[in-house]
mmCIF file of C-alpha atoms in Angstrom:
data_model
loop_
_atom_site.group_PDB
_atom_site.id
_atom_site.type_symbol
_atom_site.label_atom_id
_atom_site.label_comp_id
_atom_site.label_asym_id
_atom_site.label_seq_id
_atom_site.Cartn_x
_atom_site.Cartn_y
_atom_site.Cartn_z
ATOM 1 C CA MET A 1 77.853 16.075 -263.316
ATOM 2 C CA THR A 2 78.650 13.899 -260.158
ATOM 3 C CA TYR A 3 81.702 15.528 -258.503
ATOM 4 C CA LYS A 4 84.328 14.218 -256.339
ATOM 5 C CA LEU A 5 86.848 16.905 -255.405
ATOM 6 C CA ILE A 6 86.036 20.424 -254.636
ATOM 7 C CA ALA A 7 89.399 22.455 -254.377
ATOM 8 C CA ILE A 8 88.602 26.139 -252.277
ATOM 9 C CA ASP A 9 90.619 28.727 -251.992
ATOM 10 C CA VAL A 10 91.106 30.118 -248.386
ATOM 11 C CA ASP A 11 91.248 34.148 -248.122
ATOM 12 C CA ASP A 12 88.410 35.746 -249.756
ATOM 13 C CA THR A 13 86.769 32.645 -250.322
ATOM 14 C CA LEU A 14 86.032 30.430 -247.935
ATOM 15 C CA LEU A 15 86.610 32.776 -245.159
ATOM 16 C CA ASN A 16 84.321 35.683 -245.067
ATOM 17 C CA ASP A 17 85.855 39.617 -244.175
ATOM 18 C CA ASP A 18 85.851 38.567 -240.693
ATOM 19 C CA ILE A 19 88.133 35.940 -241.213
ATOM 20 C CA GLN A 20 85.431 33.183 -240.384
ATOM 21 C CA VAL A 21 83.988 30.327 -242.326
ATOM 22 C CA SER A 22 79.942 30.997 -241.844
ATOM 23 C CA GLU A 23 77.946 27.829 -239.945
ATOM 24 C CA GLY A 24 75.567 27.564 -243.489
ATOM 25 C CA THR A 25 79.150 26.897 -245.128
ATOM 26 C CA ARG A 26 80.628 24.426 -242.245
ATOM 27 C CA ALA A 27 77.233 22.157 -242.785
ATOM 28 C CA ALA A 28 77.107 22.076 -246.456
ATOM 29 C CA LEU A 29 80.936 21.166 -246.196
ATOM 30 C CA VAL A 30 80.191 18.238 -243.983
ATOM 31 C CA GLU A 31 76.952 17.494 -245.749
ATOM 32 C CA ALA A 32 78.881 17.222 -248.847
ATOM 33 C CA ILE A 33 81.838 15.352 -247.113
ATOM 34 C CA ALA A 34 79.250 12.913 -245.776
ATOM 35 C CA GLN A 35 78.136 11.905 -249.263
ATOM 36 C CA GLY A 36 81.380 10.902 -250.231
ATOM 37 C CA VAL A 37 83.043 14.247 -251.569
ATOM 38 C CA THR A 38 86.412 15.127 -250.885
ATOM 39 C CA VAL A 39 86.958 18.578 -250.412
ATOM 40 C CA THR A 40 90.251 20.369 -249.892
ATOM 41 C CA LEU A 41 91.653 23.753 -249.411
ATOM 42 C CA ALA A 42 93.673 25.417 -252.334
ATOM 43 C CA THR A 43 95.743 28.300 -250.893
ATOM 44 C CA GLY A 44 98.959 30.265 -251.513
ATOM 45 C CA ARG A 45 98.895 30.062 -247.475
ATOM 46 C CA MET A 46 102.163 28.260 -245.921
ATOM 47 C CA TYR A 47 101.225 25.103 -244.448
ATOM 48 C CA ALA A 48 101.112 25.862 -240.521
ATOM 49 C CA SER A 49 98.507 28.432 -241.336
ATOM 50 C CA ALA A 50 96.372 26.335 -243.576
ATOM 51 C CA ALA A 51 96.344 23.253 -241.694
ATOM 52 C CA LYS A 52 94.507 25.354 -238.496
ATOM 53 C CA ILE A 53 91.834 26.472 -241.150
ATOM 54 C CA ALA A 54 91.224 22.710 -242.381
ATOM 55 C CA ARG A 55 90.755 21.846 -238.621
ATOM 56 C CA GLN A 56 88.323 24.008 -238.122
ATOM 57 C CA ILE A 57 86.202 22.929 -240.501
ATOM 58 C CA GLU A 58 87.539 19.323 -239.864
ATOM 59 C CA LEU A 59 89.051 18.601 -242.949
ATOM 60 C CA ASN A 60 91.390 15.208 -242.985
ATOM 61 C CA VAL A 61 92.561 14.758 -246.575
ATOM 62 C CA PRO A 62 95.624 16.547 -248.225
ATOM 63 C CA ILE A 63 95.492 20.470 -248.590
ATOM 64 C CA ILE A 64 97.166 22.321 -251.121
ATOM 65 C CA THR A 65 99.410 25.243 -249.873
ATOM 66 C CA TYR A 66 102.033 27.572 -251.037
ATOM 67 C CA GLN A 67 100.064 28.180 -254.059
ATOM 68 C CA GLY A 68 100.571 24.630 -255.454
ATOM 69 C CA SER A 69 103.871 23.738 -254.476
ATOM 70 C CA LEU A 70 103.035 21.599 -251.219
ATOM 71 C CA VAL A 71 100.181 18.996 -251.136
ATOM 72 C CA LYS A 72 100.497 17.066 -247.412
ATOM 73 C CA THR A 73 98.580 15.086 -245.498
ATOM 74 C CA LEU A 74 96.510 16.754 -242.594
ATOM 75 C CA ILE A 75 96.506 13.364 -240.314
ATOM 76 C CA ASP A 76 100.223 11.984 -240.407
ATOM 77 C CA GLY A 77 101.713 15.243 -242.334
ATOM 78 C CA GLU A 78 103.295 13.140 -245.048
ATOM 79 C CA VAL A 79 104.783 15.437 -247.923
ATOM 80 C CA LEU A 80 102.803 14.131 -251.623
ATOM 81 C CA TYR A 81 103.650 17.102 -253.729
ATOM 82 C CA GLU A 82 106.243 19.300 -253.705
ATOM 83 C CA ARG A 83 108.366 21.887 -256.011
ATOM 84 C CA SER A 84 110.827 24.519 -254.971
ATOM 85 C CA VAL A 85 111.817 27.897 -256.203
ATOM 86 C CA PRO A 86 115.053 27.264 -258.169
ATOM 87 C CA ASP A 87 118.052 28.015 -256.302
ATOM 88 C CA ASP A 88 119.697 30.537 -259.423
ATOM 89 C CA ALA A 89 116.000 32.520 -259.529
ATOM 90 C CA ALA A 90 115.603 32.296 -255.913
ATOM 91 C CA ARG A 91 119.555 34.164 -255.960
ATOM 92 C CA GLU A 92 118.385 36.858 -258.702
ATOM 93 C CA LEU A 93 115.198 37.731 -256.732
ATOM 94 C CA PHE A 94 116.873 38.552 -253.594
ATOM 95 C CA ALA A 95 119.548 40.532 -255.191
ATOM 96 C CA TYR A 96 116.845 42.601 -257.385
ATOM 97 C CA CYS A 97 114.645 42.942 -254.145
ATOM 98 C CA ALA A 98 117.700 44.010 -252.001
ATOM 99 C CA ARG A 99 118.365 46.793 -255.006
ATOM 100 C CA LYS A 100 115.396 47.744 -254.853
ATOM 101 C CA GLY A 101 114.929 47.947 -250.994
ATOM 102 C CA LEU A 102 111.630 45.742 -251.320
ATOM 103 C CA HIS A 103 110.558 43.868 -248.433
ATOM 104 C CA LEU A 104 111.193 39.982 -249.361
ATOM 105 C CA GLN A 105 109.737 37.086 -247.376
ATOM 106 C CA LEU A 106 111.122 33.520 -247.813
ATOM 107 C CA TYR A 107 109.607 30.549 -246.648
ATOM 108 C CA VAL A 108 111.926 27.312 -245.313
ATOM 109 C CA ASP A 109 111.004 24.135 -243.827
ATOM 110 C CA ASP A 110 106.929 25.833 -243.443
ATOM 111 C CA GLN A 111 108.844 28.824 -241.420
ATOM 112 C CA LEU A 112 108.051 32.604 -242.463
ATOM 113 C CA TYR A 113 111.593 34.036 -242.379
ATOM 114 C CA VAL A 114 111.910 38.450 -243.131
ATOM 115 C CA ARG A 115 114.649 40.769 -242.848
ATOM 116 C CA GLU A 116 113.376 43.093 -240.567
ATOM 117 C CA ASP A 117 110.455 43.810 -238.156
ATOM 118 C CA ASN A 118 107.884 46.017 -239.919
ATOM 119 C CA GLU A 119 104.315 46.630 -240.725
ATOM 120 C CA ARG A 120 104.108 44.632 -243.833
ATOM 121 C CA ALA A 121 105.548 41.683 -241.869
ATOM 122 C CA GLN A 122 103.503 41.948 -238.931
ATOM 123 C CA GLY A 123 100.072 42.587 -241.139
ATOM 124 C CA TYR A 124 101.036 39.372 -242.871
ATOM 125 C CA SER A 125 101.811 37.985 -239.556
ATOM 126 C CA ARG A 126 98.359 38.270 -238.239
ATOM 127 C CA LEU A 127 96.010 37.408 -241.623
ATOM 128 C CA SER A 128 97.762 34.271 -241.962
ATOM 129 C CA ASN A 129 98.016 33.733 -237.978
ATOM 130 C CA ILE A 130 101.777 32.662 -238.257
ATOM 131 C CA PRO A 131 104.551 34.352 -236.117
ATOM 132 C CA PHE A 132 107.893 35.553 -238.265
ATOM 133 C CA ILE A 133 111.475 34.905 -237.932
ATOM 134 C CA VAL A 134 113.590 37.691 -238.329
ATOM 135 C CA GLU A 135 116.767 36.709 -240.373
ATOM 136 C CA PRO A 136 118.499 40.178 -241.359
ATOM 137 C CA ASP A 137 120.902 37.862 -243.071
ATOM 138 C CA PHE A 138 119.441 36.446 -245.926
ATOM 139 C CA GLU A 139 122.254 35.145 -247.731
ATOM 140 C CA ARG A 140 122.266 32.496 -245.030
ATOM 141 C CA LEU A 141 118.856 31.442 -246.562
ATOM 142 C CA ILE A 142 119.248 31.566 -249.970
ATOM 143 C CA GLY A 143 119.859 28.169 -251.365
ATOM 144 C CA GLN A 144 118.034 25.970 -248.858
ATOM 145 C CA PRO A 145 114.638 25.021 -250.422
ATOM 146 C CA MET A 146 111.810 27.518 -250.306
ATOM 147 C CA ASN A 147 108.587 26.735 -251.485
ATOM 148 C CA LYS A 148 107.636 30.404 -252.142
ATOM 149 C CA MET A 149 109.127 34.013 -252.165
ATOM 150 C CA LEU A 150 106.751 36.931 -251.354
ATOM 151 C CA ILE A 151 107.005 41.014 -252.191
ATOM 152 C CA ILE A 152 104.987 42.804 -250.326
ATOM 153 C CA ASP A 153 104.342 46.713 -251.742
ATOM 154 C CA GLU A 154 101.635 48.813 -252.930
ATOM 155 C CA PRO A 155 99.783 46.754 -256.141
ATOM 156 C CA GLN A 156 100.743 49.441 -258.600
ATOM 157 C CA LEU A 157 104.330 49.062 -257.806
ATOM 158 C CA LEU A 158 104.282 45.358 -257.687
ATOM 159 C CA ASP A 159 102.682 45.589 -261.427
ATOM 160 C CA GLU A 160 105.926 46.877 -262.553
ATOM 161 C CA VAL A 161 108.023 44.673 -260.935
ATOM 162 C CA ALA A 162 106.623 41.672 -262.210
ATOM 163 C CA ARG A 163 107.151 43.360 -266.044
ATOM 164 C CA GLU A 164 110.370 43.636 -264.832
ATOM 165 C CA LEU A 165 111.063 40.474 -263.741
ATOM 166 C CA ALA A 166 109.382 38.392 -266.350
ATOM 167 C CA PRO A 167 112.197 38.545 -268.801
ATOM 168 C CA LEU A 168 114.447 37.938 -266.022
ATOM 169 C CA ILE A 169 113.234 35.128 -264.380
ATOM 170 C CA GLY A 170 109.908 34.250 -265.781
ATOM 171 C CA ASP A 171 111.370 31.192 -267.473
ATOM 172 C CA ARG A 172 112.058 29.660 -264.553
ATOM 173 C CA VAL A 173 109.136 30.489 -261.747
ATOM 174 C CA HIS A 174 105.385 31.116 -262.037
ATOM 175 C CA ILE A 175 104.744 34.762 -260.930
ATOM 176 C CA THR A 176 101.328 35.833 -259.388
ATOM 177 C CA LYS A 177 99.602 37.797 -257.257
ATOM 178 C CA SER A 178 97.390 36.601 -254.451
ATOM 179 C CA LYS A 179 96.336 40.011 -253.546
ATOM 180 C CA PRO A 180 96.811 43.344 -255.099
ATOM 181 C CA HIS A 181 99.781 43.854 -252.717
ATOM 182 C CA TYR A 182 101.170 40.300 -252.998
ATOM 183 C CA LEU A 183 103.593 39.381 -255.617
ATOM 184 C CA GLU A 184 104.316 36.078 -255.116
ATOM 185 C CA PHE A 185 107.148 33.501 -256.873
ATOM 186 C CA MET A 186 106.765 29.502 -257.140
ATOM 187 C CA HIS A 187 108.258 26.830 -259.329
ATOM 188 C CA LYS A 188 106.818 26.828 -262.441
ATOM 189 C CA GLU A 189 105.048 23.115 -261.200
ATOM 190 C CA GLY A 190 103.977 24.816 -258.394
ATOM 191 C CA THR A 191 100.732 26.219 -259.495
ATOM 192 C CA LYS A 192 96.945 25.498 -257.800
ATOM 193 C CA GLY A 193 96.682 24.115 -261.202
ATOM 194 C CA ASP A 194 99.367 21.744 -260.990
ATOM 195 C CA ALA A 195 98.334 20.717 -257.818
ATOM 196 C CA LEU A 196 94.537 20.060 -258.502
ATOM 197 C CA ARG A 197 95.969 17.974 -261.168
ATOM 198 C CA PHE A 198 98.042 16.160 -258.938
ATOM 199 C CA MET A 199 95.108 15.287 -256.256
ATOM 200 C CA ALA A 200 92.493 14.140 -258.459
ATOM 201 C CA GLY A 201 94.976 11.715 -259.689
ATOM 202 C CA HIS A 202 95.392 11.036 -255.822
ATOM 203 C CA ILE A 203 91.553 10.364 -255.177
ATOM 204 C CA GLY A 204 91.159 8.761 -258.833
ATOM 205 C CA CYS A 205 88.634 11.076 -259.976
ATOM 206 C CA THR A 206 88.683 12.995 -263.736
ATOM 207 C CA MET A 207 89.369 16.747 -263.994
ATOM 208 C CA ASP A 208 85.737 16.592 -265.276
ATOM 209 C CA GLU A 209 84.789 15.742 -261.998
ATOM 210 C CA VAL A 210 86.459 18.726 -260.058
ATOM 211 C CA ILE A 211 85.171 22.121 -258.728
ATOM 212 C CA ALA A 212 87.187 24.499 -258.215
ATOM 213 C CA ILE A 213 86.961 27.900 -256.051
ATOM 214 C CA GLY A 214 88.718 30.980 -255.884
ATOM 215 C CA ASP A 215 88.607 35.185 -256.356
ATOM 216 C CA SER A 216 92.147 35.967 -257.299
ATOM 217 C CA TRP A 217 94.121 35.780 -260.540
ATOM 218 C CA ASN A 218 96.271 32.991 -258.214
ATOM 219 C CA ASP A 219 92.960 30.620 -258.125
ATOM 220 C CA ARG A 220 93.210 31.133 -262.419
ATOM 221 C CA GLU A 221 95.143 28.158 -263.247
ATOM 222 C CA MET A 222 93.263 25.764 -261.220
ATOM 223 C CA LEU A 223 89.597 27.312 -262.222
ATOM 224 C CA GLU A 224 91.166 26.586 -265.851
ATOM 225 C CA ALA A 225 92.156 23.044 -265.052
ATOM 226 C CA ALA A 226 88.997 22.153 -263.443
ATOM 227 C CA GLY A 227 85.407 20.424 -264.690
ATOM 228 C CA LEU A 228 83.416 23.294 -262.999
ATOM 229 C CA GLY A 229 85.600 26.918 -262.405
ATOM 230 C CA VAL A 230 84.113 29.044 -260.176
ATOM 231 C CA ALA A 231 84.848 32.525 -259.598
ATOM 232 C CA MET A 232 82.838 34.615 -256.278
ATOM 233 C CA ALA A 233 81.178 37.756 -256.855
ATOM 234 C CA ASN A 234 84.161 39.632 -255.027
ATOM 235 C CA ALA A 235 86.916 38.357 -257.540
ATOM 236 C CA VAL A 236 88.842 39.871 -259.766
ATOM 237 C CA GLU A 237 87.067 40.861 -262.979
ATOM 238 C CA PRO A 238 90.006 38.423 -265.211
ATOM 239 C CA LEU A 239 89.078 35.325 -262.754
ATOM 240 C CA LYS A 240 85.464 36.171 -263.506
ATOM 241 C CA ALA A 241 85.957 36.560 -267.185
ATOM 242 C CA ILE A 242 87.914 33.163 -267.339
ATOM 243 C CA ALA A 243 84.994 31.218 -264.763
ATOM 244 C CA ASP A 244 82.271 28.631 -265.732
ATOM 245 C CA TYR A 245 79.849 30.212 -262.957
ATOM 246 C CA VAL A 246 80.132 33.186 -260.867
ATOM 247 C CA THR A 247 78.851 32.777 -257.195
ATOM 248 C CA SER A 248 78.076 35.246 -254.440
ATOM 249 C CA SER A 249 80.633 36.533 -252.481
ATOM 250 C CA ASN A 250 82.590 35.840 -249.365
ATOM 251 C CA ASN A 251 80.581 37.709 -247.215
ATOM 252 C CA GLU A 252 77.054 35.759 -248.731
ATOM 253 C CA GLU A 253 78.246 32.364 -248.259
ATOM 254 C CA GLY A 254 79.001 31.612 -251.888
ATOM 255 C CA VAL A 255 80.979 28.564 -251.016
ATOM 256 C CA ARG A 256 77.995 27.601 -249.887
ATOM 257 C CA HIS A 257 76.076 28.352 -252.807
ATOM 258 C CA VAL A 258 77.851 26.291 -255.402
ATOM 259 C CA ILE A 259 78.064 23.295 -253.109
ATOM 260 C CA GLU A 260 74.407 23.032 -252.574
ATOM 261 C CA LYS A 261 73.390 24.096 -256.066
ATOM 262 C CA PHE A 262 76.255 21.828 -257.867
ATOM 263 C CA VAL A 263 76.980 18.646 -255.186
ATOM 264 C CA LEU A 264 73.581 18.702 -253.026
ATOM 265 C CA GLY A 265 70.930 19.374 -255.969
ATOM 266 C CA ARG A 266 69.181 22.005 -253.978
ATOM 267 C CA PRO A 267 68.598 25.754 -254.406
ATOM 268 C CA VAL A 268 70.611 27.800 -251.369
ATOM 269 C CA LEU A 269 68.792 28.804 -248.523
ATOM 270 C CA THR A 270 69.359 32.675 -247.360
#
């Protein structure tokens, strides 16, 4: 199979634990692009955050952000595909978090909003390399288009929250985890799988000609949609179970391994 499109998750997939793209992986990406392969990012990060990483590896194609809720070009910032959390579901989620005292983050016009400056907001800001805006009055923001809403808390608590919210708003939003302590809410058509199918149509390739690489459960939809779905060695076990191939870890240049094996046609060099 000749692959024409590669979609790569960012955190714990493309990036190693030092939040860097290794030189070997960068070189493999450059070589694949030189052979005419379209390489894009597919991340839960907001566009402003993902664009910084995309430019580091010199991508100039549309990138998939907000779990698939926004596909936007790097060169001119053109929005090609966008979905927002339905207004009624957003209001119900906001009310639920207010009752439970949960840390909720909103994303409006590619800006990150929190109700208060705390450790959760600061930690997220450091990871994403994006500042946050403190807005105590979330009522002012609810009703504006939002690509994503996110709760940060302990993994077990978030699992319980997801179970409680599924019958309340699960018919209108996609609920997933990007990290054990991040519970995310998007439009039903705001998944990485939806965005990947859009991207394939945009560049004119079939889904059989697509590789998707990820590590977390939020990558499930794109691994299932792609002709070759790849899980990292450090991926969650349920994702490995549905993957077509399991590569090495993010600290062992797993993305490079995939590109060299399936695109460049040579064994990975160690």
